[in-house]
Short mmCIF file of C-alpha atoms in Angstrom, two decimals:
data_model
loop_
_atom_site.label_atom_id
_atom_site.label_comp_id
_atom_site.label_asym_id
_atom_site.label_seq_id
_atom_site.Cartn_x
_atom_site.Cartn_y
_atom_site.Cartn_z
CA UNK A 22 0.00 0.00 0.00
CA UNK A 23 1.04 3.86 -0.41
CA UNK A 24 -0.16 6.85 1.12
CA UNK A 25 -0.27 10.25 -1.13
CA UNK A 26 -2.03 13.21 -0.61
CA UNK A 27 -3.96 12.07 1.84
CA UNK A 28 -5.09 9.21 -0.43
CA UNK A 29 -4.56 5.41 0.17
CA UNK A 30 -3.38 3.51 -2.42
CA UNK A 31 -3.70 -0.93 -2.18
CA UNK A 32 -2.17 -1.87 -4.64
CA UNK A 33 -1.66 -6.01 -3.49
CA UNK A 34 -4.01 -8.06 -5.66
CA UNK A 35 -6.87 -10.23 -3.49
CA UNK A 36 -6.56 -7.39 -0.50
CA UNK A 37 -9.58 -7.06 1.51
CA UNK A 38 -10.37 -4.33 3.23
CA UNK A 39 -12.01 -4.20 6.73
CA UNK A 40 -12.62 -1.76 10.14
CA UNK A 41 -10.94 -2.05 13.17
CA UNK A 42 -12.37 0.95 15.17
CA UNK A 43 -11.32 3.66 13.67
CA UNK A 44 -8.57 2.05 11.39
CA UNK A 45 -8.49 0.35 7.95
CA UNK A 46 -7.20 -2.98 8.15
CA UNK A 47 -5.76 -4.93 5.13
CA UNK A 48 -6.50 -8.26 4.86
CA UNK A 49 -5.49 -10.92 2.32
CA UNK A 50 -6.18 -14.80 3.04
CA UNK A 51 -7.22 -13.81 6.45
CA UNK A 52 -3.34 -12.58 7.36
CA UNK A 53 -3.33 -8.92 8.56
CA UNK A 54 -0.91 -6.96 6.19
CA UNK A 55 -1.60 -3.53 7.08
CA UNK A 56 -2.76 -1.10 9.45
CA UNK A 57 -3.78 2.20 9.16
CA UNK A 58 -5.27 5.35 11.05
CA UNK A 59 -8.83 6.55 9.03
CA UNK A 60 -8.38 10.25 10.27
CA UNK A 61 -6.66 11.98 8.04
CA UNK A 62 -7.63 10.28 5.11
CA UNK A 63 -9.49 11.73 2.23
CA UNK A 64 -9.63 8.89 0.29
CA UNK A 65 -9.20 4.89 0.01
CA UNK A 66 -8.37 3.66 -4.16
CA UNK A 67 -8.18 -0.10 -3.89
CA UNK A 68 -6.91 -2.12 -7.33
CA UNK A 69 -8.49 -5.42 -7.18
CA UNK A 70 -12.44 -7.47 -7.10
CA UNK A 71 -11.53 -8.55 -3.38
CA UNK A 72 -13.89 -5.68 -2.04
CA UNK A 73 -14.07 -3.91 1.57
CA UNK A 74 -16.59 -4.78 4.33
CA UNK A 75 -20.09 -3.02 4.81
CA UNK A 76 -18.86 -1.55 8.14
CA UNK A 77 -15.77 0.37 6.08
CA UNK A 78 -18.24 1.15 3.43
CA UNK A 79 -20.78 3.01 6.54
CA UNK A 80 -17.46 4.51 8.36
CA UNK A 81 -15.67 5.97 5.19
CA UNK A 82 -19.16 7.26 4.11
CA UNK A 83 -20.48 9.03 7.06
CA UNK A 84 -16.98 10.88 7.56
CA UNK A 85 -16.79 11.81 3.53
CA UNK A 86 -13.83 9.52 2.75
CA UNK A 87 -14.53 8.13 -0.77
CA UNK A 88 -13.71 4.26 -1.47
CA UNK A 89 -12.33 4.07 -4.87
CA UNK A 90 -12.48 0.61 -6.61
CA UNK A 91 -10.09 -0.17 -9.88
CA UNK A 92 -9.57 -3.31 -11.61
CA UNK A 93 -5.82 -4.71 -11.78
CA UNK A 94 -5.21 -2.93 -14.70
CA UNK A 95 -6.63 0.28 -13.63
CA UNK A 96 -9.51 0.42 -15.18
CA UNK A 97 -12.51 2.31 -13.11
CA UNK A 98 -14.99 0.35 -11.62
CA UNK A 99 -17.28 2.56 -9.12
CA UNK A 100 -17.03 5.40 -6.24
CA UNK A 101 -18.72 4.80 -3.00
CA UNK A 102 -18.95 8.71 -1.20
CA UNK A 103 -21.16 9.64 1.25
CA UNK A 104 -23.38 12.45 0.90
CA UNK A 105 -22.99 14.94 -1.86
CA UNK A 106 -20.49 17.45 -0.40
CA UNK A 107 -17.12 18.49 -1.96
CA UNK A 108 -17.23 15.82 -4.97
CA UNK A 109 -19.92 18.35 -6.38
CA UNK A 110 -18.55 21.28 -5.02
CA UNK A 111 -15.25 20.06 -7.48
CA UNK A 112 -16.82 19.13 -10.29
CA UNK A 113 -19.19 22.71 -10.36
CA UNK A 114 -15.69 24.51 -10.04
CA UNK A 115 -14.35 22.50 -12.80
CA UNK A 116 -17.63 22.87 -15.28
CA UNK A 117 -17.39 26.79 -14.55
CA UNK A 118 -13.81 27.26 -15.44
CA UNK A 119 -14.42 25.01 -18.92
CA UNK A 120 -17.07 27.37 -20.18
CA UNK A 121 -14.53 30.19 -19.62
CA UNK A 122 -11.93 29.81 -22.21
CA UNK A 123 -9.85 32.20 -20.70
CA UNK A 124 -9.63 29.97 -17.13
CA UNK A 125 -9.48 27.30 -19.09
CA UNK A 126 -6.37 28.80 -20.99
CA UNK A 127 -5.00 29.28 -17.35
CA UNK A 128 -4.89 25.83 -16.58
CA UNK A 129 -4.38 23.90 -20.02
CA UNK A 130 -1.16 26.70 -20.88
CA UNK A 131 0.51 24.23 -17.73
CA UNK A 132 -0.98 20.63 -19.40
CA UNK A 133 1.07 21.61 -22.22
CA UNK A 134 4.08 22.78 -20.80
CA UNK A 135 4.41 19.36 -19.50
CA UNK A 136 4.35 17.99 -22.64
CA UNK A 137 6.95 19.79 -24.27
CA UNK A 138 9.15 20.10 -21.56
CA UNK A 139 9.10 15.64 -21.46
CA UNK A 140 9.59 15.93 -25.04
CA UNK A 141 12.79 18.59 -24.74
CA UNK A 142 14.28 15.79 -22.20
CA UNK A 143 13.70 12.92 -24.16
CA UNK A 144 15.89 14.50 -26.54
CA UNK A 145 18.42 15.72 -24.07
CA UNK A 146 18.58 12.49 -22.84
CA UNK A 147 19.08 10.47 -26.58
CA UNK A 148 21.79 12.67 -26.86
CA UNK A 149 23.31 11.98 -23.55
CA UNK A 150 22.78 7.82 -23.77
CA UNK A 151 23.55 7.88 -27.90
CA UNK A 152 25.53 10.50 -28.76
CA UNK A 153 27.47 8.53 -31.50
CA UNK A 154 23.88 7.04 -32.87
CA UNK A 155 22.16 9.88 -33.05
CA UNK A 156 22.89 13.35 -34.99
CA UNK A 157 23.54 15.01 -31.34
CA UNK A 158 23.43 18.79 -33.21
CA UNK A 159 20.20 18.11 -34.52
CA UNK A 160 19.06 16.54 -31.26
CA UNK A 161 20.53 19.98 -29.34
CA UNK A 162 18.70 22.27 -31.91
CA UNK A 163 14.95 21.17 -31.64
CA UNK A 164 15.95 21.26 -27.75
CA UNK A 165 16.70 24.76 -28.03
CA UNK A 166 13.84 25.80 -30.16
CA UNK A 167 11.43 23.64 -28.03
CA UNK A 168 12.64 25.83 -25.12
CA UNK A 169 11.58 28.97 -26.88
CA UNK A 170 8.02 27.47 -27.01
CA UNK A 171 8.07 26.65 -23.98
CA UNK A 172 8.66 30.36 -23.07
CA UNK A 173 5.96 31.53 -25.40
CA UNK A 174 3.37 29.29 -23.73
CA UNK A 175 4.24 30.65 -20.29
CA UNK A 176 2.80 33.86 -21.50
CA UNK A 177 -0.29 32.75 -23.80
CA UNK A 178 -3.68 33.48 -22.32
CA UNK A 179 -5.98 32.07 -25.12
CA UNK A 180 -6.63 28.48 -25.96
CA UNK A 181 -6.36 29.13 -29.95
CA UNK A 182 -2.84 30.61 -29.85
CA UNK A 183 -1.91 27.29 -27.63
CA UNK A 184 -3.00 24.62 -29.54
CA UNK A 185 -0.84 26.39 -31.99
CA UNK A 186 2.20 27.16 -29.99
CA UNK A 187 1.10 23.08 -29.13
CA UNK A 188 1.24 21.90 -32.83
CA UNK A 189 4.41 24.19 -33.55
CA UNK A 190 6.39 21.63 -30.86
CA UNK A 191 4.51 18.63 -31.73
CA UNK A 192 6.40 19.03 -35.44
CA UNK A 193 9.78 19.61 -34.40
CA UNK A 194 9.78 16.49 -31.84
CA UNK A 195 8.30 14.60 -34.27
CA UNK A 196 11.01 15.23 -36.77
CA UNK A 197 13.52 14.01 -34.33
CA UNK A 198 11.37 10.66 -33.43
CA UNK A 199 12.43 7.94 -36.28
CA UNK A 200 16.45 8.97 -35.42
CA UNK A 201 15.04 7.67 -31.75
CA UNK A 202 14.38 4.12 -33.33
CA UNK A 203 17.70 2.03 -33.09
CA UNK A 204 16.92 -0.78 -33.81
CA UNK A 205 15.22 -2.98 -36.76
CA UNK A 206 15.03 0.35 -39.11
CA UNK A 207 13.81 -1.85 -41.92
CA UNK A 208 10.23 -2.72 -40.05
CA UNK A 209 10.20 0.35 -37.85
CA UNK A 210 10.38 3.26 -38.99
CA UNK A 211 8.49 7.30 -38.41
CA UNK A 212 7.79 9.48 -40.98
CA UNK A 213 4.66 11.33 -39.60
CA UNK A 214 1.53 10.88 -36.85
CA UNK A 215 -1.21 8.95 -38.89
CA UNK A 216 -3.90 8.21 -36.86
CA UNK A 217 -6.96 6.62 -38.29
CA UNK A 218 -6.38 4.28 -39.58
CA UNK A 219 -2.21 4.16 -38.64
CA UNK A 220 -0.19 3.54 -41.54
CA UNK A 221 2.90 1.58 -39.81
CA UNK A 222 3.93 -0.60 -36.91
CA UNK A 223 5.68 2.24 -35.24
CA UNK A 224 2.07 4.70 -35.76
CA UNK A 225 -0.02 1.62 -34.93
CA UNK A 226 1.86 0.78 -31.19
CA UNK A 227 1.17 4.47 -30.70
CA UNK A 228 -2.25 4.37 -30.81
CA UNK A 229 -2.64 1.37 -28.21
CA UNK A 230 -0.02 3.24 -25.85
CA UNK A 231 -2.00 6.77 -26.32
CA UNK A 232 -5.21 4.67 -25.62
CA UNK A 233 -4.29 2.67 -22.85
CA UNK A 234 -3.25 5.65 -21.18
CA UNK A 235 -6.11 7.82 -21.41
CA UNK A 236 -8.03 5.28 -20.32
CA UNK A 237 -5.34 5.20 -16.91
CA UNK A 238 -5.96 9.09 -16.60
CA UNK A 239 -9.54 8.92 -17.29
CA UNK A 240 -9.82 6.01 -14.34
CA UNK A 241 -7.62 8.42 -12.20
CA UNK A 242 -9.87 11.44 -12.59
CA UNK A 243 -13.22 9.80 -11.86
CA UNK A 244 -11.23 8.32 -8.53
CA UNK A 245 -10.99 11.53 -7.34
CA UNK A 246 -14.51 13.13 -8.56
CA UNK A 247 -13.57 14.86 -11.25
CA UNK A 248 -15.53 14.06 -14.62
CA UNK A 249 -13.05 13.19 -17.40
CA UNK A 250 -15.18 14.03 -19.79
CA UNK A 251 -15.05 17.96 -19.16
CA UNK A 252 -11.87 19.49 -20.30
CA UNK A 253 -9.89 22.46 -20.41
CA UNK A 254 -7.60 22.08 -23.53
CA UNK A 255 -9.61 19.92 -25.00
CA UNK A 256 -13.30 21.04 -25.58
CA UNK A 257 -16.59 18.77 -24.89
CA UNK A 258 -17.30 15.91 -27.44
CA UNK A 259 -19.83 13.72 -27.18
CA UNK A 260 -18.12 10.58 -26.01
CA UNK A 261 -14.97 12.01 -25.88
CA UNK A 262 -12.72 11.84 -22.26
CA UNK A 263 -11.46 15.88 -22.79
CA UNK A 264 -9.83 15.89 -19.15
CA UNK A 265 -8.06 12.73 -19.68
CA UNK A 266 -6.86 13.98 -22.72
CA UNK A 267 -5.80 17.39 -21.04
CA UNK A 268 -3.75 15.64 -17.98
CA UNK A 269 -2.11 12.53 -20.65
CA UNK A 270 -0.33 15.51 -22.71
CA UNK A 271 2.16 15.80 -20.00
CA UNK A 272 2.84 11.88 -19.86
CA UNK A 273 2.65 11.41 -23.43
CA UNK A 274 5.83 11.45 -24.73
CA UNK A 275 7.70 10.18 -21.73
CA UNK A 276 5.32 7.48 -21.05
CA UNK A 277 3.88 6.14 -24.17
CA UNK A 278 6.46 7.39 -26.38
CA UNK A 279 9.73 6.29 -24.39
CA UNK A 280 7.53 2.78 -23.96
CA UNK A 281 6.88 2.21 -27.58
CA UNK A 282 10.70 3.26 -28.38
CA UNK A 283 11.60 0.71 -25.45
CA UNK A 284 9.73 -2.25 -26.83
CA UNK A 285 11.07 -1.63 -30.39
CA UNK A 286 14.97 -0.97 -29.44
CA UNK A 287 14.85 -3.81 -26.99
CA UNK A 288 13.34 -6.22 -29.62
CA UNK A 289 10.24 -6.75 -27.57
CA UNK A 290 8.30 -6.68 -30.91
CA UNK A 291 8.90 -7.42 -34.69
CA UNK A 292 7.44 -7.25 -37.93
CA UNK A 293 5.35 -10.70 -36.94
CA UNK A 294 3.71 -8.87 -34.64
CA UNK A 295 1.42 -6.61 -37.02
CA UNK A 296 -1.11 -7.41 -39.89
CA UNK A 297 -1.46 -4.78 -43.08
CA UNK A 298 -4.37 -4.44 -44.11
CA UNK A 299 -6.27 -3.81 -47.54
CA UNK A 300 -7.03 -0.42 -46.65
CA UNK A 301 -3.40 0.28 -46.34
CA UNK A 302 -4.28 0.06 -42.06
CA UNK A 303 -1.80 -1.72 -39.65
CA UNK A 304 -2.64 -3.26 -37.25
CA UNK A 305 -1.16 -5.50 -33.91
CA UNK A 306 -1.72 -9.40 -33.88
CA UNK A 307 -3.75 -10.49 -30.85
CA UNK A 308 -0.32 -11.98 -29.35
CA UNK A 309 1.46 -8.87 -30.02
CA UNK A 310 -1.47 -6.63 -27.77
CA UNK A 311 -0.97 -9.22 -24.94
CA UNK A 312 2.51 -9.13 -25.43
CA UNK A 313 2.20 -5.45 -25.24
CA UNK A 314 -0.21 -5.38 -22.35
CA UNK A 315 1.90 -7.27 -20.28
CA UNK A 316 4.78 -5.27 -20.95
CA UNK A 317 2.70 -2.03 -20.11
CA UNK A 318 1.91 -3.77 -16.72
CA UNK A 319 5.20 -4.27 -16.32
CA UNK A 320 5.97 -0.72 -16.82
CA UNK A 321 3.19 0.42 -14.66
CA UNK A 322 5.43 -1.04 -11.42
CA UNK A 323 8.58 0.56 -12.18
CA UNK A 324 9.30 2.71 -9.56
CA UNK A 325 10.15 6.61 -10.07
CA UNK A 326 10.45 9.82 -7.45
CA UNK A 327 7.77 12.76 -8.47
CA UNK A 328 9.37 15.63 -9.66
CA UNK A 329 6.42 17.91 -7.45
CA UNK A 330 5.94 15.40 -4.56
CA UNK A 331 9.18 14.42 -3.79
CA UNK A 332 8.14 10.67 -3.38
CA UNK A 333 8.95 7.25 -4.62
CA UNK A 334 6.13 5.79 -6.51
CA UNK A 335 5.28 3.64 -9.28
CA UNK A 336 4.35 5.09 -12.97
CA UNK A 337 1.00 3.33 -12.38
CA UNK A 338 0.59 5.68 -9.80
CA UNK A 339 1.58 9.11 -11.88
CA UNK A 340 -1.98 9.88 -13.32
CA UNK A 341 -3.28 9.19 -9.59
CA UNK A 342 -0.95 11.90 -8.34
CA UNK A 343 -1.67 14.43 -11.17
CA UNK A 344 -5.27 13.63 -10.89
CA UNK A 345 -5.03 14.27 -6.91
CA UNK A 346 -2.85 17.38 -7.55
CA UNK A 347 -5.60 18.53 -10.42
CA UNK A 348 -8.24 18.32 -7.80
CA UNK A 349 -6.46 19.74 -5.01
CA UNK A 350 -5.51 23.28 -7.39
CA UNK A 351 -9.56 23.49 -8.40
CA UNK A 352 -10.16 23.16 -4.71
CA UNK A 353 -7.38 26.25 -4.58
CA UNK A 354 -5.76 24.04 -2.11
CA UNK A 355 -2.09 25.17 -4.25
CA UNK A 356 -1.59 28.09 -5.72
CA UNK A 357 -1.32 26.64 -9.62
CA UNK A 358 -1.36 22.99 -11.10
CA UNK A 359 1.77 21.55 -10.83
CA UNK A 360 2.12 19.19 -14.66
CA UNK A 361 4.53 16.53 -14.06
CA UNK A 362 8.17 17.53 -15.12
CA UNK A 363 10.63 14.34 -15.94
CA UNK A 364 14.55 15.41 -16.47
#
């Protein structure tokens, strides 16, 4: 288990949960595995089917501490609360500053300094690891100009002018992403983003990655009341998860990217593991998504220290701590959202 902001995170598969007067009590094949105080607790996330008794359930309830219940793999399955009390006093904040484009600009200006201040380090840090594999001046040059957009995004104020100042970066990383691929050139290669359908192993692994982990982020948002499909950045759509897509541009490119580039350079995958189609569509083999799923799993345990917090966690945890810290700046709890800044 992990404690973060005030937020309890089980994270042992087949973990029950029980009370013990005013403590939570971990449980798993009747063997007591953890202890802790209920008091200063805002919130319980448990990752598992095991459950938590109808006496936690009553406790956590009548004191406002949501229970939070995720599959294995993260997905969201439900939020027990209490009465109706500061999840809707969050989520009227958060509707109110998305129908003002200028708040909104406030808040998604920092989403996307995340993103290209991961994507200025994964270059930094090709040409630190690969300096004789990779054309290091090149590398250094897009580093340099993606610090210049940086700056300009520090002082935009109007959500047009970033998705611009957005799409400006996204091309000049992008440029620099096939000399990233080291290994088995012939089969991998990236010459642009194509989405739907994508057009090449490299674009289709993408896609699952940038999936999977919106679907992390959005399962991170609901456990802390906020609804992931109201965004800042990225306006309502029916059916669309706009938040998650806000809070995954900061954990795009070192997350998804840097996992795609792992699986490919460390021969995790190969050209067996896709299917063209007539269309001109690729596409992974089931084996290759479980191979890939299993990996991402894998990857979710790793263990890393957050740049804001300070602490030791896993990536799994990373869109739980943004989520939390999300929350915590529409509650004005801190002074501005802190996006999550890997060097």
């Amino acid at each position: 288990m992990k404690k973060l902001l005030n937020t309890l995170f089980v994270m042992q598969p087949d973990t029950y949960l029980s009370l013990d007067g005013d403590n939570v009590v971990l449980l798993k094949e009747n063997d007591r595995i953890g202890r802790l105080p209920l008091h200063n607790l805002e919130s319980i996330v448990s990752f598992g089917y095991t459950g938590a008794s109808p006496a936690l359930m009553g406790y956590c309830a009548e004191r406002n501490i949501s229970l939070v219940f995720m599959t294995m793999n993260g997905r969201f399955l439900a939020r027990v609360i209490g009465e109706s009390r500061g999840n809707v006093i969050l989520r009227k904040k958060q509707y109110r500053i998305s129908d003002d484009e200028i708040s909104s600009a406030m808040i998604a200006r920092n989403f996307i300094i995340g993103k290209i201040y991961n994507n200025k380090w994964i270059l930094e840090r090709m040409t630190r690891d690969y300096p004789l594999r990779v054309d290091v001046a090149k590398f250094k040059e897009t580093s340099q100009a993606l610090s210049a957009v940086i700056q300009s995004v520090r002082e935009c104020e109007d959500l047009e002018s970033l998705r611009g100042w957005e799409g400006q970066a996204a091309i000049s990383y992008n440029k620099m992403f096939d000399q990233m691929i080291l290994q088995q050139k012939d089969d991998f290669y990236f010459n642009f983003r194509s989405r739907r359908p994508p057009l090449d192993n490299v674009n289709a692994m993408l896609s699952f990655a940038y999936t999977l982990l919106a679907n992390d982020v959005a399962s991170a948002l609901e456990g802390v009341g906020l609804d992931a499909y109201v965004g800042f950045l990225h306006r309502d759509r029916p059916g669309r998860v706009s938040l998650a897509l806000d809070v995954m541009e900061e954990l795009r490119g070192v997350y998804a990217d840097r996992f795609v580039l792992s699986l490919i350079n460390k021969k995790v995958v190969n050209r067996d593991d896709f299917l063209k189609k007539e269309n001109g569509a690729v596409i992974m083999t089931d084996e290759s998504r479980k191979k890939f799923l299993a990996a991402w799993q894998n990857k979710k345990q790793e263990k890393i220290t957050h740049p804001y917090l300070g602490e030791k966690i896993t990536w799994g945890l990373v869109p739980h701590a943004q989520a939390l810290l999300l929350a915590r700046y529409l509650r004005r709890d801190l002074d501005e959202y802190p996006p999550f800044l890997w060097k």
